[in-house]
XYZ file of C-alpha atoms in Angstrom:
427
model
C -8.359 31.757 12.579
C -12.014 31.306 13.510
C -14.807 33.598 12.342
C -18.312 34.487 13.498
C -20.951 36.163 11.403
C -23.290 38.437 13.333
C -26.707 39.288 11.942
C -29.114 41.930 13.272
C -32.849 41.719 12.744
C -34.728 44.588 11.172
C -35.264 47.456 13.594
C -38.610 47.578 15.309
C -40.128 50.862 14.206
C -41.415 52.980 17.056
C -42.155 56.728 16.944
C -39.432 58.796 18.558
C -40.808 60.911 21.467
C -39.904 64.600 21.643
C -37.252 64.790 24.375
C -34.571 67.353 25.200
C -31.034 66.523 24.134
C -30.039 66.214 27.743
C -32.584 63.457 28.089
C -31.671 61.508 24.950
C -31.913 57.793 25.588
C -30.730 54.931 23.412
C -32.343 51.756 24.625
C -30.614 48.399 24.808
C -30.894 46.050 21.830
C -33.460 43.493 22.807
C -31.991 40.101 21.933
C -29.063 38.399 20.243
C -29.465 35.259 18.127
C -26.643 32.986 16.912
C -26.730 30.940 13.739
C -24.004 28.655 12.397
C -22.929 30.095 9.059
C -19.758 28.567 7.589
C -17.647 25.485 8.181
C -14.075 24.239 8.230
C -11.979 24.710 5.150
C -12.015 28.496 5.459
C -9.738 30.531 7.710
C -11.841 29.582 10.690
C -15.375 29.153 11.952
C -18.105 31.742 11.726
C -21.617 32.220 13.065
C -24.642 34.262 12.189
C -25.997 36.501 14.904
C -29.246 38.404 14.790
C -30.008 41.331 17.044
C -33.245 43.268 17.248
C -32.824 47.024 17.093
C -33.467 49.272 20.083
C -37.088 50.116 20.590
C -36.557 53.863 20.841
C -34.072 56.054 19.008
C -34.465 59.490 20.617
C -31.236 61.044 19.355
C -31.591 60.029 15.768
C -31.196 56.807 13.864
C -28.764 54.077 14.887
C -25.461 54.598 13.133
C -23.933 51.252 13.974
C -23.397 48.426 16.397
C -20.485 47.420 18.612
C -19.992 43.727 19.374
C -18.134 42.231 22.319
C -17.206 38.644 23.058
C -16.219 36.843 26.222
C -14.790 33.379 26.733
C -17.028 31.330 28.965
C -14.232 30.851 31.476
C -13.414 34.569 31.618
C -15.083 37.642 33.119
C -13.511 40.026 30.604
C -15.442 41.289 27.590
C -13.370 42.012 24.480
C -14.512 44.377 21.752
C -14.750 42.628 18.405
C -15.108 45.464 15.877
C -12.981 48.610 15.932
C -15.547 50.643 13.968
C -19.297 50.366 14.534
C -21.028 47.981 12.153
C -23.811 49.765 10.231
C -25.392 46.537 9.005
C -27.066 43.793 10.965
C -24.300 41.270 10.225
C -20.576 41.069 10.815
C -17.813 38.476 10.900
C -16.068 37.782 14.185
C -12.561 36.398 13.724
C -9.725 35.111 15.907
C -11.818 32.554 17.741
C -10.203 29.463 19.150
C -11.620 26.165 18.013
C -13.277 24.317 20.869
C -13.677 27.376 23.111
C -17.085 28.538 24.352
C -18.064 32.177 23.823
C -20.778 34.648 24.865
C -21.568 37.704 22.736
C -23.322 41.003 23.368
C -24.085 44.057 21.273
C -24.299 47.833 21.811
C -26.258 50.180 19.591
C -24.751 53.569 18.739
C -26.151 56.874 17.500
C -25.315 60.550 17.900
C -25.857 60.312 21.642
C -23.340 57.498 22.085
C -23.536 53.838 23.015
C -26.492 52.125 24.565
C -26.061 49.727 27.447
C -25.196 46.207 26.199
C -27.743 43.641 25.235
C -28.220 40.532 27.285
C -25.458 38.013 26.458
C -26.210 35.566 23.731
C -26.586 31.893 24.333
C -23.177 30.312 24.791
C -21.641 29.153 21.554
C -18.927 26.516 21.196
C -16.619 27.163 18.248
C -16.688 23.832 16.437
C -17.066 22.790 12.851
C -20.665 22.318 11.811
C -21.649 18.991 10.298
C -23.015 18.785 6.777
C -23.530 16.006 4.274
C -20.393 14.771 2.462
C -19.387 15.816 -0.998
C -20.007 13.196 -3.649
C -17.669 10.239 -4.300
C -15.734 9.917 -7.538
C -17.101 8.344 -10.684
C -17.288 4.539 -10.245
C -14.936 2.502 -12.385
C -15.840 -0.903 -13.795
C -13.049 -3.345 -12.925
C -14.608 -6.703 -13.738
C -17.763 -8.369 -14.951
C -19.281 -11.816 -15.329
C -22.459 -13.023 -16.992
C -24.466 -11.950 -13.927
C -22.311 -9.445 -12.013
C -20.309 -6.238 -12.335
C -17.534 -5.117 -9.969
C -17.014 -1.393 -9.380
C -14.519 0.704 -7.417
C -14.569 4.383 -6.431
C -12.684 6.907 -4.327
C -14.061 8.643 -1.212
C -15.352 12.225 -1.290
C -12.850 15.024 -0.833
C -14.980 16.427 2.005
C -16.565 14.148 4.607
C -18.821 16.943 5.891
C -17.088 17.076 9.260
C -18.207 13.588 10.296
C -16.801 10.136 9.463
C -18.224 8.443 6.392
C -20.548 5.688 7.599
C -20.691 3.983 4.233
C -21.769 4.119 0.627
C -24.977 3.168 -1.145
C -26.592 3.437 -4.544
C -29.174 6.179 -5.254
C -32.915 5.716 -5.463
C -34.240 9.160 -6.366
C -35.060 8.446 -9.990
C -37.449 5.809 -11.174
C -34.814 4.271 -13.406
C -32.346 3.936 -10.528
C -32.667 1.013 -8.143
C -30.658 0.191 -5.058
C -27.820 -2.096 -6.101
C -25.872 -2.525 -2.873
C -26.530 -2.253 0.853
C -24.628 0.263 2.950
C -20.928 -0.631 2.756
C -17.747 0.910 4.122
C -15.671 -0.607 1.342
C -14.558 1.375 -1.696
C -15.373 -1.511 -3.997
C -18.335 -3.784 -4.490
C -19.597 -6.510 -6.785
C -23.229 -6.151 -7.806
C -24.726 -9.585 -8.437
C -27.995 -10.881 -9.834
C -27.734 -8.895 -13.070
C -29.176 -9.934 -16.424
C -26.677 -11.442 -18.835
C -25.676 -9.048 -21.632
C -27.857 -6.270 -20.182
C -26.106 -2.895 -20.005
C -25.909 -1.006 -16.708
C -24.706 2.320 -15.312
C -23.686 2.766 -11.698
C -23.343 5.683 -9.296
C -22.584 5.949 -5.577
C -23.598 8.172 -2.656
C -21.529 8.793 0.495
C -23.365 8.837 3.817
C -22.459 10.327 7.199
C -24.628 10.889 10.264
C -26.071 14.086 8.784
C -27.249 12.500 5.573
C -26.214 11.365 2.120
C -24.290 13.186 -0.572
C -25.523 13.883 -4.046
C -24.943 11.094 -6.543
C -21.488 10.517 -7.944
C -20.980 10.917 -11.682
C -22.360 7.937 -13.589
C -20.016 5.114 -14.509
C -19.427 4.224 -18.113
C -22.085 1.788 -19.348
C -21.078 -1.842 -18.853
C -22.758 -5.106 -19.795
C -22.993 -8.065 -17.443
C -20.943 -10.593 -19.366
C -17.765 -12.597 -18.985
C -14.707 -10.592 -19.901
C -11.969 -12.094 -22.024
C -8.353 -11.374 -21.220
C -5.012 -12.615 -22.489
C -3.007 -14.689 -20.001
C -0.725 -12.547 -17.857
C 1.167 -12.827 -14.587
C 0.236 -10.740 -11.582
C 3.549 -10.789 -9.695
C 5.375 -8.118 -7.705
C 9.044 -7.167 -7.816
C 9.933 -9.622 -5.037
C 8.808 -12.551 -7.153
C 11.299 -11.555 -9.832
C 14.250 -11.723 -7.440
C 16.391 -14.812 -6.823
C 14.865 -17.015 -4.123
C 17.522 -18.320 -1.704
C 16.729 -21.339 0.480
C 18.829 -23.506 2.781
C 19.740 -27.068 1.912
C 17.254 -29.579 3.281
C 14.351 -27.150 3.595
C 11.201 -27.008 1.494
C 10.290 -24.088 -0.726
C 7.168 -23.089 -2.644
C 6.991 -20.930 -5.747
C 3.541 -19.314 -5.853
C 2.680 -17.383 -9.013
C -0.593 -15.412 -9.398
C -1.938 -15.034 -12.907
C -4.944 -13.705 -14.825
C -6.722 -14.777 -17.956
C -10.154 -15.487 -19.338
C -10.778 -18.119 -20.531
C -8.781 -19.912 -17.852
C -5.290 -20.672 -19.210
C -3.480 -23.998 -18.897
C -0.379 -24.060 -16.665
C 2.973 -25.793 -17.256
C 6.050 -25.834 -14.991
C 9.494 -26.755 -16.369
C 13.161 -27.010 -15.355
C 15.868 -28.275 -17.674
C 16.636 -31.923 -17.091
C 14.054 -32.368 -14.320
C 10.588 -33.911 -14.309
C 8.908 -31.503 -11.893
C 5.792 -33.664 -11.641
C 8.044 -36.253 -9.993
C 10.447 -33.974 -8.104
C 7.831 -31.555 -6.792
C 4.139 -30.940 -6.200
C 2.235 -28.684 -8.599
C -1.097 -27.115 -7.627
C -3.159 -24.651 -9.669
C -6.357 -22.644 -9.122
C -8.258 -20.162 -11.286
C -5.929 -17.362 -10.225
C -2.570 -18.872 -9.201
C -0.235 -21.822 -9.534
C 2.415 -23.162 -7.175
C 5.341 -25.570 -7.190
C 6.594 -27.068 -3.918
C 9.950 -28.831 -3.534
C 10.589 -30.820 -0.349
C 14.069 -31.330 1.144
C 15.858 -29.126 -1.341
C 19.397 -29.869 -2.499
C 21.921 -28.001 -4.579
C 20.506 -29.751 -7.632
C 17.268 -27.839 -7.114
C 19.084 -24.577 -7.813
C 18.487 -22.997 -11.184
C 15.798 -21.459 -13.344
C 12.223 -22.654 -13.255
C 9.748 -21.503 -15.878
C 5.977 -21.367 -15.591
C 3.959 -21.006 -18.776
C 0.278 -20.101 -19.025
C -1.565 -20.460 -22.317
C -5.077 -19.973 -23.695
C -6.565 -19.409 -27.153
C -5.933 -15.688 -26.617
C -2.196 -15.959 -26.016
C 0.723 -17.289 -24.028
C 2.987 -15.952 -21.267
C 6.119 -17.358 -19.619
C 7.725 -16.321 -16.341
C 11.220 -17.404 -15.199
C 11.825 -17.914 -11.480
C 15.378 -18.420 -10.194
C 16.108 -20.475 -7.072
C 19.429 -20.716 -5.261
C 19.756 -23.554 -2.744
C 22.426 -22.697 -0.192
C 24.492 -25.874 0.109
C 28.023 -27.158 -0.067
C 29.570 -27.067 -3.554
C 28.985 -29.597 -6.277
C 31.926 -31.606 -7.652
C 34.791 -29.817 -9.394
C 35.076 -30.603 -13.107
C 37.905 -31.725 -15.404
C 40.065 -33.151 -12.617
C 43.221 -34.528 -14.221
C 46.922 -35.156 -13.637
C 48.981 -32.732 -15.697
C 52.526 -33.892 -14.872
C 54.300 -36.666 -12.937
C 57.801 -37.078 -11.505
C 59.336 -40.045 -9.672
C 57.847 -38.791 -6.365
C 55.108 -36.272 -7.252
C 52.038 -35.593 -9.367
C 50.466 -32.244 -10.273
C 46.658 -32.009 -10.416
C 44.513 -29.420 -12.208
C 40.734 -28.892 -12.237
C 37.967 -26.391 -12.915
C 35.483 -24.923 -10.397
C 32.189 -26.737 -9.723
C 29.331 -25.906 -12.045
C 27.180 -25.500 -8.932
C 28.914 -23.659 -6.100
C 26.023 -24.249 -3.672
C 25.013 -20.611 -3.601
C 28.306 -19.380 -2.156
C 31.798 -19.049 -3.598
C 34.249 -21.897 -3.036
C 36.720 -20.742 -0.400
C 39.090 -23.748 -0.490
C 39.702 -27.110 -2.140
C 40.547 -30.421 -0.503
C 42.888 -32.814 -2.327
C 42.943 -36.514 -1.417
C 44.947 -39.527 -2.635
C 44.549 -43.279 -2.471
C 47.017 -46.019 -3.408
C 45.553 -48.615 -5.746
C 46.296 -51.355 -3.241
C 44.314 -49.609 -0.487
C 40.699 -48.569 0.064
C 41.160 -45.575 2.354
C 41.490 -42.031 1.053
C 44.195 -39.905 2.630
C 43.958 -36.115 2.858
C 46.790 -34.284 1.154
C 45.547 -30.724 1.828
C 42.357 -29.018 2.902
C 43.474 -25.493 2.177
C 44.174 -25.146 -1.534
C 43.083 -21.786 -2.945
C 44.025 -22.334 -6.595
C 42.917 -24.713 -9.339
C 46.126 -26.737 -9.273
C 48.080 -28.646 -6.646
C 51.340 -30.633 -6.565
C 51.084 -33.845 -4.534
C 54.538 -34.799 -3.229
C 56.206 -37.643 -1.304
C 54.688 -40.309 -3.515
C 56.183 -43.788 -3.899
C 57.866 -44.345 -7.237
C 56.263 -47.114 -9.256
C 53.035 -47.057 -7.260
C 49.654 -46.298 -8.799
C 47.594 -43.561 -7.155
C 44.067 -42.238 -7.465
C 43.371 -38.577 -6.774
C 40.220 -36.605 -6.080
C 39.320 -32.961 -5.380
C 36.523 -31.541 -3.165
C 35.295 -27.944 -2.938
C 34.350 -26.212 0.321
C 32.227 -23.104 0.905
C 30.425 -21.405 3.787
C 27.895 -24.234 3.971
C 30.304 -27.172 4.125
C 32.518 -29.577 2.225
C 31.022 -30.604 -1.077
C 30.968 -33.570 -3.409
C 34.316 -35.141 -4.449
C 35.357 -35.589 -8.050
C 37.932 -38.264 -8.988
C 40.503 -38.040 -11.719
C 39.373 -40.348 -14.529
C 42.207 -42.862 -14.182
C 44.836 -44.095 -11.830
C 48.294 -42.555 -12.232
C 51.561 -44.491 -12.103
C 54.360 -42.561 -10.466
C 57.415 -42.670 -12.715
C 60.209 -40.408 -13.769
C 59.113 -40.663 -17.394
C 56.639 -38.290 -19.088
C 53.240 -38.288 -17.387
C 51.317 -41.482 -17.874
C 47.751 -42.084 -16.783
C 46.423 -45.578 -16.767
C 43.090 -47.093 -15.960
C 43.457 -49.202 -12.889
C 40.527 -51.461 -12.202
């Protein structure tokens, strides 16, 4: 809902002539003035209007005024107030934002209504522009021996016009301009005196002008801040990183600390300075591994340390590859024409569960391996149709979604005999 405030000027005092009642005349109000009064944030817009009183009041004093409005695109005048307004001001409501309006006023006394005044100047119902409200109190977020970094939040009210930027105040002798006009909500003030204490405040500026000063920041000295080492990582960094076999991956870890902490990367059983490339700056460290394999899967730890403390962050990597070798492959029983193998799953499944095992055999007198099965789904398999008295070698290979893995041989050759299982080393 939009509102308009109408204001009438003081009546011009003229002596009333002595006329008969049948000749009572109420002259037209002379002029109507419009003044912008309120702004958005209320139920609508409103204006001030000022109207001079009629010059002559033959039938007694004016008892009130009647206001009419008309949209610029319409010929129809609409009465605004149901009852005459005794004062020189009133609020006109139910205006449409963006529409253009004309207004006129009638004076009323005992004789009735005067003719209307001349229409007012056309008014467009839009929000007026004012200076913004003040920004929030600046917060000190960092400091060095010659600088202080501050942040703040924008004003709750931009004054009806976009904020052009922010600056520091200059009204008081003790305040000096610290920053040029900036659209950012943060700024680092440089060139400060080491160990000197400063306060900061901010003003918001739009095309109308600047706001009043923000509340003053807490006093802060220009000096290097000390901080215990800590990691500045998001939730994604704490998840398992999955990469495909043969590709490179980089673990980048942001950190904070003053004085600057030392950085150490580690992985059990691996010299990462040889296997990878480590790079560190004042705010982050990274480890890059080229041509990753299943052996690069596992937990990496990065440790940062300074005289103020120590922090360690684990990072888990899973390289998606074919499985590693099964473990504990052995022959559990032998008959005159068969041998039963058992084994345990690979310690490294390549990032995906083993879906099948391959079993292969080789006679001691031959070099070629022969496939026995490629579709074993248990951890044991009976190899049949073996030649009695011959010595065989056996091996098992895991397979997953990414391929057939690394084979693992039984530790010794096995002689096929009807006696109790015998395993012998066959060189």
